[in-house]
mmCIF file of C-alpha atoms in Angstrom:
data_model
loop_
_atom_site.group_PDB
_atom_site.id
_atom_site.type_symbol
_atom_site.label_atom_id
_atom_site.label_comp_id
_atom_site.label_asym_id
_atom_site.label_seq_id
_atom_site.Cartn_x
_atom_site.Cartn_y
_atom_site.Cartn_z
ATOM 1 C CA MET A 180 0.142 0.273 -0.242
ATOM 2 C CA ALA A 181 2.846 2.578 0.970
ATOM 3 C CA ALA A 182 4.507 2.031 -2.704
ATOM 4 C CA GLU A 183 0.940 3.085 -4.103
ATOM 5 C CA GLY A 184 -0.271 6.266 -5.159
ATOM 6 C CA TRP A 185 -4.050 7.073 -4.703
ATOM 7 C CA THR A 186 -6.452 9.759 -5.342
ATOM 8 C CA TRP A 187 -9.787 10.365 -3.685
ATOM 9 C CA ARG A 188 -12.836 12.664 -3.671
ATOM 10 C CA TRP A 189 -13.427 14.326 -0.441
ATOM 11 C CA GLY A 190 -16.759 15.474 -1.204
ATOM 12 C CA TRP A 191 -18.239 12.280 -2.555
ATOM 13 C CA GLY A 192 -15.912 10.208 0.065
ATOM 14 C CA ARG A 193 -14.167 7.329 -2.308
ATOM 15 C CA ARG A 194 -10.475 7.016 -2.271
ATOM 16 C CA CYS A 195 -9.269 5.482 -5.383
ATOM 17 C CA LEU A 196 -6.032 3.526 -6.052
ATOM 18 C CA GLY A 197 -3.709 4.634 -8.768
ATOM 19 C CA ARG A 198 -0.071 4.443 -9.821
ATOM 20 C CA PRO A 199 2.346 6.767 -8.113
ATOM 21 C CA GLY A 200 2.001 10.151 -9.563
ATOM 22 C CA LEU A 201 -1.053 9.396 -12.021
ATOM 23 C CA PRO A 202 -4.508 9.993 -11.447
ATOM 24 C CA GLY A 203 -6.756 6.969 -10.554
ATOM 25 C CA PRO A 204 -9.898 5.594 -12.104
ATOM 26 C CA GLY A 205 -12.430 8.084 -14.187
ATOM 27 C CA PRO A 206 -15.333 9.367 -12.946
ATOM 28 C CA GLY A 207 -18.311 7.383 -12.149
ATOM 29 C CA PRO A 208 -21.658 7.091 -13.519
ATOM 30 C CA ALA A 209 -23.722 10.595 -14.092
ATOM 31 C CA ALA A 210 -25.834 10.319 -11.068
ATOM 32 C CA PRO A 211 -22.872 10.739 -8.247
ATOM 33 C CA LEU A 212 -21.318 13.018 -10.724
ATOM 34 C CA LEU A 213 -24.355 15.342 -10.697
ATOM 35 C CA LEU A 214 -24.574 15.208 -7.058
ATOM 36 C CA LEU A 215 -21.009 16.301 -6.615
ATOM 37 C CA LEU A 216 -22.151 19.245 -8.727
ATOM 38 C CA LEU A 217 -25.199 19.778 -6.459
ATOM 39 C CA LEU A 218 -23.026 19.350 -3.266
ATOM 40 C CA GLY A 219 -21.220 22.814 -4.273
ATOM 41 C CA PRO A 220 -18.301 24.156 -1.782
ATOM 42 C CA VAL A 221 -18.317 20.819 0.011
ATOM 43 C CA ALA A 222 -16.906 18.957 -3.139
ATOM 44 C CA ALA A 223 -14.599 21.606 -4.209
ATOM 45 C CA ASP A 224 -10.958 21.851 -3.892
ATOM 46 C CA ILE A 225 -10.655 18.365 -4.211
ATOM 47 C CA THR A 226 -7.017 16.813 -3.490
ATOM 48 C CA ASP A 227 -6.160 14.168 -5.761
ATOM 49 C CA GLY A 228 -3.461 12.623 -4.077
ATOM 50 C CA ASN A 229 -0.959 12.742 -6.659
ATOM 51 C CA SER A 230 2.674 13.496 -6.579
ATOM 52 C CA GLU A 231 1.988 17.174 -7.869
ATOM 53 C CA HIS A 232 0.794 18.242 -4.719
ATOM 54 C CA LEU A 233 2.471 15.861 -2.390
ATOM 55 C CA LYS A 234 5.017 17.778 0.296
ATOM 56 C CA ARG A 235 7.862 15.555 0.482
ATOM 57 C CA GLU A 236 9.385 17.824 2.987
ATOM 58 C CA HIS A 237 6.531 17.156 5.154
ATOM 59 C CA SER A 238 6.112 13.469 4.616
ATOM 60 C CA LEU A 239 6.970 10.064 5.945
ATOM 61 C CA ILE A 240 6.777 7.708 3.428
ATOM 62 C CA LYS A 241 8.480 4.099 2.673
ATOM 63 C CA PRO A 242 11.328 3.084 2.304
ATOM 64 C CA TYR A 243 12.504 4.877 4.993
ATOM 65 C CA GLN A 244 16.009 6.293 4.925
ATOM 66 C CA GLY A 245 17.906 5.528 8.398
ATOM 67 C CA VAL A 246 16.182 2.135 9.528
ATOM 68 C CA GLY A 247 18.606 0.851 12.454
ATOM 69 C CA SER A 248 19.956 4.225 13.308
ATOM 70 C CA SER A 249 18.419 6.766 15.644
ATOM 71 C CA SER A 250 17.646 9.503 13.405
ATOM 72 C CA MET A 251 16.460 9.927 9.804
ATOM 73 C CA PRO A 252 16.473 12.591 7.097
ATOM 74 C CA LEU A 253 13.599 15.225 7.735
ATOM 75 C CA TRP A 254 12.115 13.303 10.874
ATOM 76 C CA ASP A 255 13.471 13.060 14.541
ATOM 77 C CA PHE A 256 12.013 10.600 16.919
ATOM 78 C CA GLN A 257 12.276 9.995 20.674
ATOM 79 C CA GLY A 258 11.223 7.821 23.603
ATOM 80 C CA SER A 259 10.358 4.131 22.895
ATOM 81 C CA THR A 260 10.162 4.814 18.801
ATOM 82 C CA MET A 261 11.811 2.219 17.052
ATOM 83 C CA LEU A 262 12.182 2.709 13.199
ATOM 84 C CA THR A 263 11.974 -0.522 10.744
ATOM 85 C CA SER A 264 11.362 -1.312 7.108
ATOM 86 C CA GLN A 265 7.940 -1.321 7.358
ATOM 87 C CA TYR A 266 6.509 0.920 9.902
ATOM 88 C CA VAL A 267 7.606 3.358 12.450
ATOM 89 C CA ARG A 268 6.430 1.972 15.734
ATOM 90 C CA LEU A 269 5.781 4.374 18.445
ATOM 91 C CA THR A 270 5.503 2.326 21.290
ATOM 92 C CA PRO A 271 5.362 -1.242 21.916
ATOM 93 C CA ASP A 272 2.755 -3.100 23.493
ATOM 94 C CA GLU A 273 4.428 -2.762 27.098
ATOM 95 C CA ARG A 274 3.502 -1.060 30.347
ATOM 96 C CA SER A 275 4.404 3.170 30.381
ATOM 97 C CA LYS A 276 5.775 3.385 26.977
ATOM 98 C CA GLU A 277 6.039 6.700 25.270
ATOM 99 C CA GLY A 278 7.317 7.471 21.570
ATOM 100 C CA SER A 279 7.017 10.432 19.081
ATOM 101 C CA ILE A 280 8.252 11.317 15.568
ATOM 102 C CA TRP A 281 8.336 15.026 14.214
ATOM 103 C CA ASN A 282 8.983 16.552 11.105
ATOM 104 C CA HIS A 283 11.985 18.603 10.900
ATOM 105 C CA GLN A 284 10.854 21.477 8.819
ATOM 106 C CA PRO A 285 8.157 24.090 9.946
ATOM 107 C CA CYS A 286 4.889 24.038 7.561
ATOM 108 C CA PHE A 287 4.168 27.544 6.047
ATOM 109 C CA LEU A 288 0.973 26.191 3.915
ATOM 110 C CA LYS A 289 -2.111 27.719 4.819
ATOM 111 C CA ASP A 290 -4.193 24.910 3.166
ATOM 112 C CA TRP A 291 -3.076 21.539 3.762
ATOM 113 C CA GLU A 292 -4.210 17.863 3.925
ATOM 114 C CA MET A 293 -2.749 14.958 5.805
ATOM 115 C CA HIS A 294 -2.913 11.737 5.046
ATOM 116 C CA VAL A 295 -2.245 8.859 7.785
ATOM 117 C CA HIS A 296 -1.590 5.084 7.275
ATOM 118 C CA PHE A 297 -1.593 4.005 10.887
ATOM 119 C CA LYS A 298 -2.126 0.681 13.039
ATOM 120 C CA VAL A 299 -3.075 -0.144 16.478
ATOM 121 C CA HIS A 300 -2.987 -3.797 17.786
ATOM 122 C CA GLY A 301 -2.330 -6.237 20.546
ATOM 123 C CA VAL A 302 -3.582 -9.268 21.962
ATOM 124 C CA GLY A 303 -5.393 -7.475 24.859
ATOM 125 C CA LYS A 304 -9.013 -7.921 25.619
ATOM 126 C CA LYS A 305 -11.970 -5.369 25.070
ATOM 127 C CA ASN A 306 -11.013 -2.019 27.346
ATOM 128 C CA LEU A 307 -8.137 -3.824 28.416
ATOM 129 C CA HIS A 308 -5.342 -1.757 26.715
ATOM 130 C CA GLY A 309 -4.410 1.440 26.075
ATOM 131 C CA ASP A 310 -3.811 4.383 25.501
ATOM 132 C CA GLY A 311 -3.688 5.558 22.106
ATOM 133 C CA ILE A 312 -2.168 7.795 19.111
ATOM 134 C CA ALA A 313 -1.964 11.533 18.930
ATOM 135 C CA LEU A 314 -1.503 13.592 15.815
ATOM 136 C CA TRP A 315 -0.035 17.080 16.168
ATOM 137 C CA TYR A 316 0.259 20.396 14.458
ATOM 138 C CA THR A 317 1.906 22.691 17.079
ATOM 139 C CA ARG A 318 4.506 25.130 17.748
ATOM 140 C CA ASP A 319 6.848 22.979 19.834
ATOM 141 C CA ARG A 320 7.985 19.609 18.772
ATOM 142 C CA LEU A 321 10.172 16.746 20.466
ATOM 143 C CA VAL A 322 8.841 17.728 24.370
ATOM 144 C CA PRO A 323 7.983 14.387 26.118
ATOM 145 C CA GLY A 324 4.813 14.804 27.995
ATOM 146 C CA PRO A 325 1.811 13.236 29.337
ATOM 147 C CA VAL A 326 -0.511 13.809 26.760
ATOM 148 C CA PHE A 327 0.039 10.556 24.585
ATOM 149 C CA GLY A 328 3.542 10.882 24.911
ATOM 150 C CA SER A 329 3.878 14.784 24.013
ATOM 151 C CA LYS A 330 3.530 17.862 26.486
ATOM 152 C CA ASP A 331 0.538 19.344 27.614
ATOM 153 C CA ASN A 332 -0.419 22.854 27.380
ATOM 154 C CA PHE A 333 0.663 22.995 23.980
ATOM 155 C CA HIS A 334 -0.063 25.949 21.055
ATOM 156 C CA GLY A 335 -1.632 24.290 18.338
ATOM 157 C CA LEU A 336 -3.797 21.311 16.743
ATOM 158 C CA ALA A 337 -3.999 17.658 17.997
ATOM 159 C CA ILE A 338 -6.200 14.924 16.993
ATOM 160 C CA PHE A 339 -6.437 12.223 19.559
ATOM 161 C CA LEU A 340 -7.032 8.575 18.701
ATOM 162 C CA ASP A 341 -8.145 7.394 22.223
ATOM 163 C CA THR A 342 -8.486 3.791 22.788
ATOM 164 C CA TYR A 343 -9.043 3.423 26.568
ATOM 165 C CA PRO A 344 -11.878 5.054 28.420
ATOM 166 C CA ASN A 345 -10.476 6.245 31.493
ATOM 167 C CA ASP A 346 -13.714 7.781 32.769
ATOM 168 C CA GLU A 347 -16.131 5.119 33.870
ATOM 169 C CA THR A 348 -19.271 7.484 33.503
ATOM 170 C CA THR A 349 -18.463 8.177 30.161
ATOM 171 C CA GLU A 350 -20.918 7.295 27.324
ATOM 172 C CA ARG A 351 -18.826 7.021 24.524
ATOM 173 C CA VAL A 352 -17.609 4.453 22.721
ATOM 174 C CA PHE A 353 -14.187 3.501 22.337
ATOM 175 C CA PRO A 354 -12.062 3.883 20.464
ATOM 176 C CA TYR A 355 -12.660 7.382 19.920
ATOM 177 C CA VAL A 356 -11.267 10.400 17.517
ATOM 178 C CA SER A 357 -11.483 13.787 18.925
ATOM 179 C CA VAL A 358 -9.816 17.191 18.136
ATOM 180 C CA MET A 359 -8.554 19.705 20.327
ATOM 181 C CA VAL A 360 -7.069 23.631 19.526
ATOM 182 C CA ASN A 361 -4.994 25.209 22.092
ATOM 183 C CA ASN A 362 -3.179 28.365 22.589
ATOM 184 C CA GLY A 363 -1.377 26.974 25.502
ATOM 185 C CA SER A 364 -4.055 27.872 28.041
ATOM 186 C CA LEU A 365 -5.567 24.570 28.141
ATOM 187 C CA SER A 366 -4.526 21.499 29.864
ATOM 188 C CA TYR A 367 -5.898 17.929 28.532
ATOM 189 C CA ASP A 368 -7.465 16.034 31.157
ATOM 190 C CA HIS A 369 -6.799 12.315 31.075
ATOM 191 C CA SER A 370 -9.155 11.254 33.660
ATOM 192 C CA LYS A 371 -12.126 12.895 31.472
ATOM 193 C CA ASP A 372 -10.583 11.902 28.057
ATOM 194 C CA GLY A 373 -10.040 15.428 27.573
ATOM 195 C CA ARG A 374 -13.747 15.688 27.211
ATOM 196 C CA TRP A 375 -13.892 19.324 28.790
ATOM 197 C CA THR A 376 -11.228 20.720 25.733
ATOM 198 C CA GLU A 377 -12.682 18.614 23.112
ATOM 199 C CA LEU A 378 -14.279 20.558 20.165
ATOM 200 C CA ALA A 379 -15.711 17.615 18.339
ATOM 201 C CA GLY A 380 -15.060 13.835 18.198
ATOM 202 C CA CYS A 381 -16.853 10.350 16.733
ATOM 203 C CA THR A 382 -16.474 6.532 17.510
ATOM 204 C CA ALA A 383 -13.855 4.725 15.256
ATOM 205 C CA ASP A 384 -13.212 1.141 15.522
ATOM 206 C CA PHE A 385 -9.880 0.942 14.185
ATOM 207 C CA ARG A 386 -7.953 -1.351 16.790
ATOM 208 C CA ASN A 387 -6.867 -4.842 15.643
ATOM 209 C CA ARG A 388 -7.950 -4.494 11.992
ATOM 210 C CA ASP A 389 -6.604 -7.005 9.956
ATOM 211 C CA HIS A 390 -6.327 -4.383 6.981
ATOM 212 C CA ASP A 391 -5.161 -1.163 6.537
ATOM 213 C CA THR A 392 -6.583 1.807 8.609
ATOM 214 C CA PHE A 393 -6.208 5.553 7.506
ATOM 215 C CA LEU A 394 -6.999 8.928 8.608
ATOM 216 C CA ALA A 395 -7.462 12.268 6.767
ATOM 217 C CA VAL A 396 -6.891 15.674 8.364
ATOM 218 C CA ARG A 397 -7.988 18.898 6.047
ATOM 219 C CA TYR A 398 -7.496 22.293 6.978
ATOM 220 C CA SER A 399 -8.761 24.908 4.250
ATOM 221 C CA ARG A 400 -9.795 28.603 5.255
ATOM 222 C CA GLY A 401 -10.804 28.260 8.733
ATOM 223 C CA ARG A 402 -12.387 24.816 8.176
ATOM 224 C CA LEU A 403 -11.165 21.334 9.812
ATOM 225 C CA THR A 404 -12.227 17.983 8.512
ATOM 226 C CA VAL A 405 -11.186 14.490 9.641
ATOM 227 C CA MET A 406 -12.297 11.633 7.610
ATOM 228 C CA THR A 407 -11.557 7.844 8.331
ATOM 229 C CA ASP A 408 -11.093 4.878 6.009
ATOM 230 C CA LEU A 409 -11.694 1.767 8.356
ATOM 231 C CA GLU A 410 -13.807 -0.737 6.524
ATOM 232 C CA ASP A 411 -11.350 -1.719 3.852
ATOM 233 C CA ARG A 412 -14.030 -0.140 1.284
ATOM 234 C CA ASN A 413 -11.476 2.429 -0.152
ATOM 235 C CA GLU A 414 -14.229 5.166 1.114
ATOM 236 C CA TRP A 415 -13.754 8.223 3.571
ATOM 237 C CA LYS A 416 -16.378 8.358 6.066
ATOM 238 C CA ASN A 417 -17.090 11.653 8.134
ATOM 239 C CA CYS A 418 -15.674 12.206 11.482
ATOM 240 C CA ILE A 419 -15.214 15.678 12.240
ATOM 241 C CA ASP A 420 -16.154 18.713 10.560
ATOM 242 C CA ILE A 421 -15.416 22.403 12.446
ATOM 243 C CA THR A 422 -15.871 26.084 10.920
ATOM 244 C CA GLY A 423 -14.205 28.819 12.214
ATOM 245 C CA VAL A 424 -10.522 27.358 13.484
ATOM 246 C CA ARG A 425 -7.595 29.763 13.166
ATOM 247 C CA LEU A 426 -4.319 27.922 12.859
ATOM 248 C CA PRO A 427 -0.984 29.742 12.182
ATOM 249 C CA THR A 428 1.770 28.547 9.673
ATOM 250 C CA GLY A 429 5.302 27.647 10.878
ATOM 251 C CA TYR A 430 4.145 25.059 13.362
ATOM 252 C CA TYR A 431 5.482 21.212 13.094
ATOM 253 C CA PHE A 432 3.524 17.892 12.162
ATOM 254 C CA GLY A 433 4.449 15.244 14.437
ATOM 255 C CA ALA A 434 2.814 12.014 15.795
ATOM 256 C CA SER A 435 3.067 10.511 19.376
ATOM 257 C CA ALA A 436 1.853 7.469 21.312
ATOM 258 C CA GLY A 437 1.502 6.170 24.917
ATOM 259 C CA THR A 438 0.815 3.089 26.605
ATOM 260 C CA GLY A 439 0.102 4.323 30.280
ATOM 261 C CA ASP A 440 0.278 2.698 33.370
ATOM 262 C CA LEU A 441 -2.455 -0.191 32.945
ATOM 263 C CA SER A 442 -1.386 -3.165 33.760
ATOM 264 C CA GLY A 443 -2.163 -6.044 31.319
ATOM 265 C CA GLU A 444 -1.920 -6.422 27.617
ATOM 266 C CA LEU A 445 -1.606 -3.181 25.612
ATOM 267 C CA ASP A 446 -1.104 -1.979 22.066
ATOM 268 C CA ASN A 447 1.644 -1.888 19.777
ATOM 269 C CA HIS A 448 0.996 2.101 18.012
ATOM 270 C CA ASP A 449 2.357 2.350 14.464
ATOM 271 C CA ILE A 450 2.921 4.992 12.148
ATOM 272 C CA ILE A 451 3.302 3.467 8.269
ATOM 273 C CA SER A 452 2.711 6.779 6.340
ATOM 274 C CA MET A 453 2.196 10.547 6.755
ATOM 275 C CA LYS A 454 1.387 12.223 3.546
ATOM 276 C CA LEU A 455 0.973 15.974 3.505
ATOM 277 C CA PHE A 456 -0.697 17.336 0.328
ATOM 278 C CA GLN A 457 -0.728 21.391 -0.507
ATOM 279 C CA LEU A 458 -4.469 22.523 -1.307
ATOM 280 C CA MET A 459 -4.504 25.117 -3.981
ATOM 281 C CA VAL A 460 -6.901 27.261 -2.643
ATOM 282 C CA GLU A 461 -7.326 31.470 -3.674
ATOM 283 C CA HIS A 462 -7.248 33.519 -0.964
ATOM 284 C CA THR A 463 -8.869 37.198 -0.772
ATOM 285 C CA PRO A 464 -6.050 40.175 -1.031
ATOM 286 C CA ASP A 465 -6.865 41.027 2.902
ATOM 287 C CA GLU A 466 -6.293 36.992 3.413
ATOM 288 C CA GLU A 467 -2.993 37.260 1.616
ATOM 289 C CA ASN A 468 -1.652 40.476 3.808
ATOM 290 C CA ILE A 469 -2.197 38.328 6.906
ATOM 291 C CA ASP A 470 1.067 37.483 8.643
ATOM 292 C CA TRP A 471 -0.032 33.929 9.378
ATOM 293 C CA THR A 472 2.918 33.042 11.369
ATOM 294 C CA LYS A 473 1.615 35.448 14.299
ATOM 295 C CA ILE A 474 -1.820 33.899 14.189
ATOM 296 C CA GLU A 475 -2.844 32.539 17.798
ATOM 297 C CA PRO A 476 -4.714 29.152 17.711
ATOM 298 C CA SER A 477 -8.493 29.519 18.389
ATOM 299 C CA VAL A 478 -11.828 28.694 17.691
ATOM 300 C CA ASN A 479 -14.880 30.834 16.960
ATOM 301 C CA PHE A 480 -17.462 29.075 19.163
ATOM 302 C CA LEU A 481 -20.738 30.380 20.361
ATOM 303 C CA LYS A 482 -20.032 28.452 23.848
ATOM 304 C CA SER A 483 -17.009 27.060 25.616
ATOM 305 C CA PRO A 484 -15.805 23.526 24.769
ATOM 306 C CA LYS A 485 -15.692 23.118 28.227
ATOM 307 C CA ASP A 486 -19.411 23.184 28.796
ATOM 308 C CA ASN A 487 -19.315 20.395 26.340
ATOM 309 C CA VAL A 488 -20.662 16.813 27.923
ATOM 310 C CA ASP A 489 -20.718 13.583 26.210
ATOM 311 C CA ASP A 490 -23.201 12.441 23.550
ATOM 312 C CA PRO A 491 -23.087 8.642 22.380
ATOM 313 C CA THR A 492 -23.524 9.849 18.905
ATOM 314 C CA GLY A 493 -20.175 11.910 19.172
ATOM 315 C CA ASN A 494 -21.823 15.288 19.037
ATOM 316 C CA PHE A 495 -22.089 17.828 22.270
ATOM 317 C CA ARG A 496 -25.190 18.809 24.265
ATOM 318 C CA SER A 497 -25.169 21.490 26.812
ATOM 319 C CA GLY A 498 -23.767 20.534 29.559
ATOM 320 C CA PRO A 499 -23.755 21.208 33.620
ATOM 321 C CA LEU A 500 -24.125 25.128 34.389
ATOM 322 C CA THR A 501 -20.759 26.942 34.851
ATOM 323 C CA GLY A 502 -20.499 29.882 37.165
ATOM 324 C CA TRP A 503 -21.173 32.390 34.629
ATOM 325 C CA ARG A 504 -24.600 30.745 33.490
ATOM 326 C CA VAL A 505 -25.934 30.384 36.909
ATOM 327 C CA PHE A 506 -24.992 34.127 37.568
ATOM 328 C CA LEU A 507 -27.214 34.881 34.332
ATOM 329 C CA LEU A 508 -29.662 33.242 35.400
ATOM 330 C CA LEU A 509 -30.218 34.313 38.316
ATOM 331 C CA LEU A 510 -29.946 37.791 37.181
ATOM 332 C CA CYS A 511 -32.818 37.067 34.694
ATOM 333 C CA ALA A 512 -34.569 35.840 37.473
ATOM 334 C CA LEU A 513 -34.423 38.843 39.470
ATOM 335 C CA LEU A 514 -35.068 41.235 36.846
ATOM 336 C CA GLY A 515 -38.296 38.676 36.139
ATOM 337 C CA ILE A 516 -39.503 39.466 39.741
ATOM 338 C CA ILE A 517 -38.992 42.803 39.320
ATOM 339 C CA VAL A 518 -40.880 43.557 36.341
ATOM 340 C CA CYS A 519 -43.469 41.317 38.014
ATOM 341 C CA ALA A 520 -43.675 43.348 41.118
ATOM 342 C CA VAL A 521 -43.547 46.700 39.343
ATOM 343 C CA VAL A 522 -46.805 45.438 36.932
ATOM 344 C CA GLY A 523 -48.448 44.225 39.836
ATOM 345 C CA ALA A 524 -47.953 47.302 41.856
ATOM 346 C CA VAL A 525 -49.306 49.359 39.131
ATOM 347 C CA VAL A 526 -52.250 46.931 38.441
ATOM 348 C CA PHE A 527 -52.949 47.206 42.238
ATOM 349 C CA GLN A 528 -52.848 51.089 42.081
ATOM 350 C CA LYS A 529 -55.012 51.386 39.257
ATOM 351 C CA ARG A 530 -57.772 48.745 41.116
ATOM 352 C CA GLN A 531 -57.733 51.101 43.972
ATOM 353 C CA GLU A 532 -58.445 54.133 42.295
ATOM 354 C CA ARG A 533 -61.123 52.800 40.367
ATOM 355 C CA ASN A 534 -62.558 51.280 43.567
ATOM 356 C CA LYS A 535 -62.502 54.821 45.456
ATOM 357 C CA ARG A 536 -64.969 56.288 42.437
ATOM 358 C CA PHE A 537 -67.789 53.994 43.741
ATOM 359 C CA TYR A 538 -67.524 55.283 47.273
#
């Protein structure tokens, strides 16, 4: 699979195999094509996956260079990470292991798409394994820490492929994919599986598959989309779609994993390839004049992600009342009482005046 090129249609969700550098099979029947046209912006700016838009300086592709050594061109790795001829093993299936691999080069693309070929596998029983893989686009690199083998309070984007539910009260079905954007002020809470800082997520059964598993992350003009191909059908499945995301340029791509302190049978976490594609997107003159290296990572949300709780569908519903919500509710209640009291007083006074006329 790693030696093959492949193309795909984002809007339609079909991934087509082809030769390296060449387009895949032609379009299908007229009806799906008509549907694509009707979809409009959703199907626009399709990444064809060929070598024209592949950015090799940000991609990890077989055959790897530096097998058997402690370093490789364009990528650094640390911790328990081991480079073989077939995969990069971030962690073996052993307790308390952490490893990561990071690109040397900062990425200055405003619009990009990362395709990750990965494998999470072990002999552990259901819910007796952990912890998972994290994919990163962050300001700092090669900094170990408690968040799937990398640092907490990071700046940038993280996609977590979590295999173990630390919160026993959760309604989520694991394995679970979630997204977090951080400006350094937020801390990932492992005990709650990152629920308070999660922007969106979905259930994704990627563990112990006997076929290839893929994940795609697309960022373009403030829209962040995550899709998976886990069923060996050469089709992408929607997982996460968020607008209003602001990410700077000049950050680094990486991947990390951890096995945690759980005693029992754990997982191997393998990265087979990470392919970055440049999206050819036109920007307005105002957008072109922005210094994208100085943008603060952020998301334009109407409510804080900390106000979100679990939903078995992978979406959010309103969470428990926070301090400011309680204050607003009390203020509204007080204003309501005052208004009712004033209206009642006016009505009572008019009745009194009307009653006096009859005496």
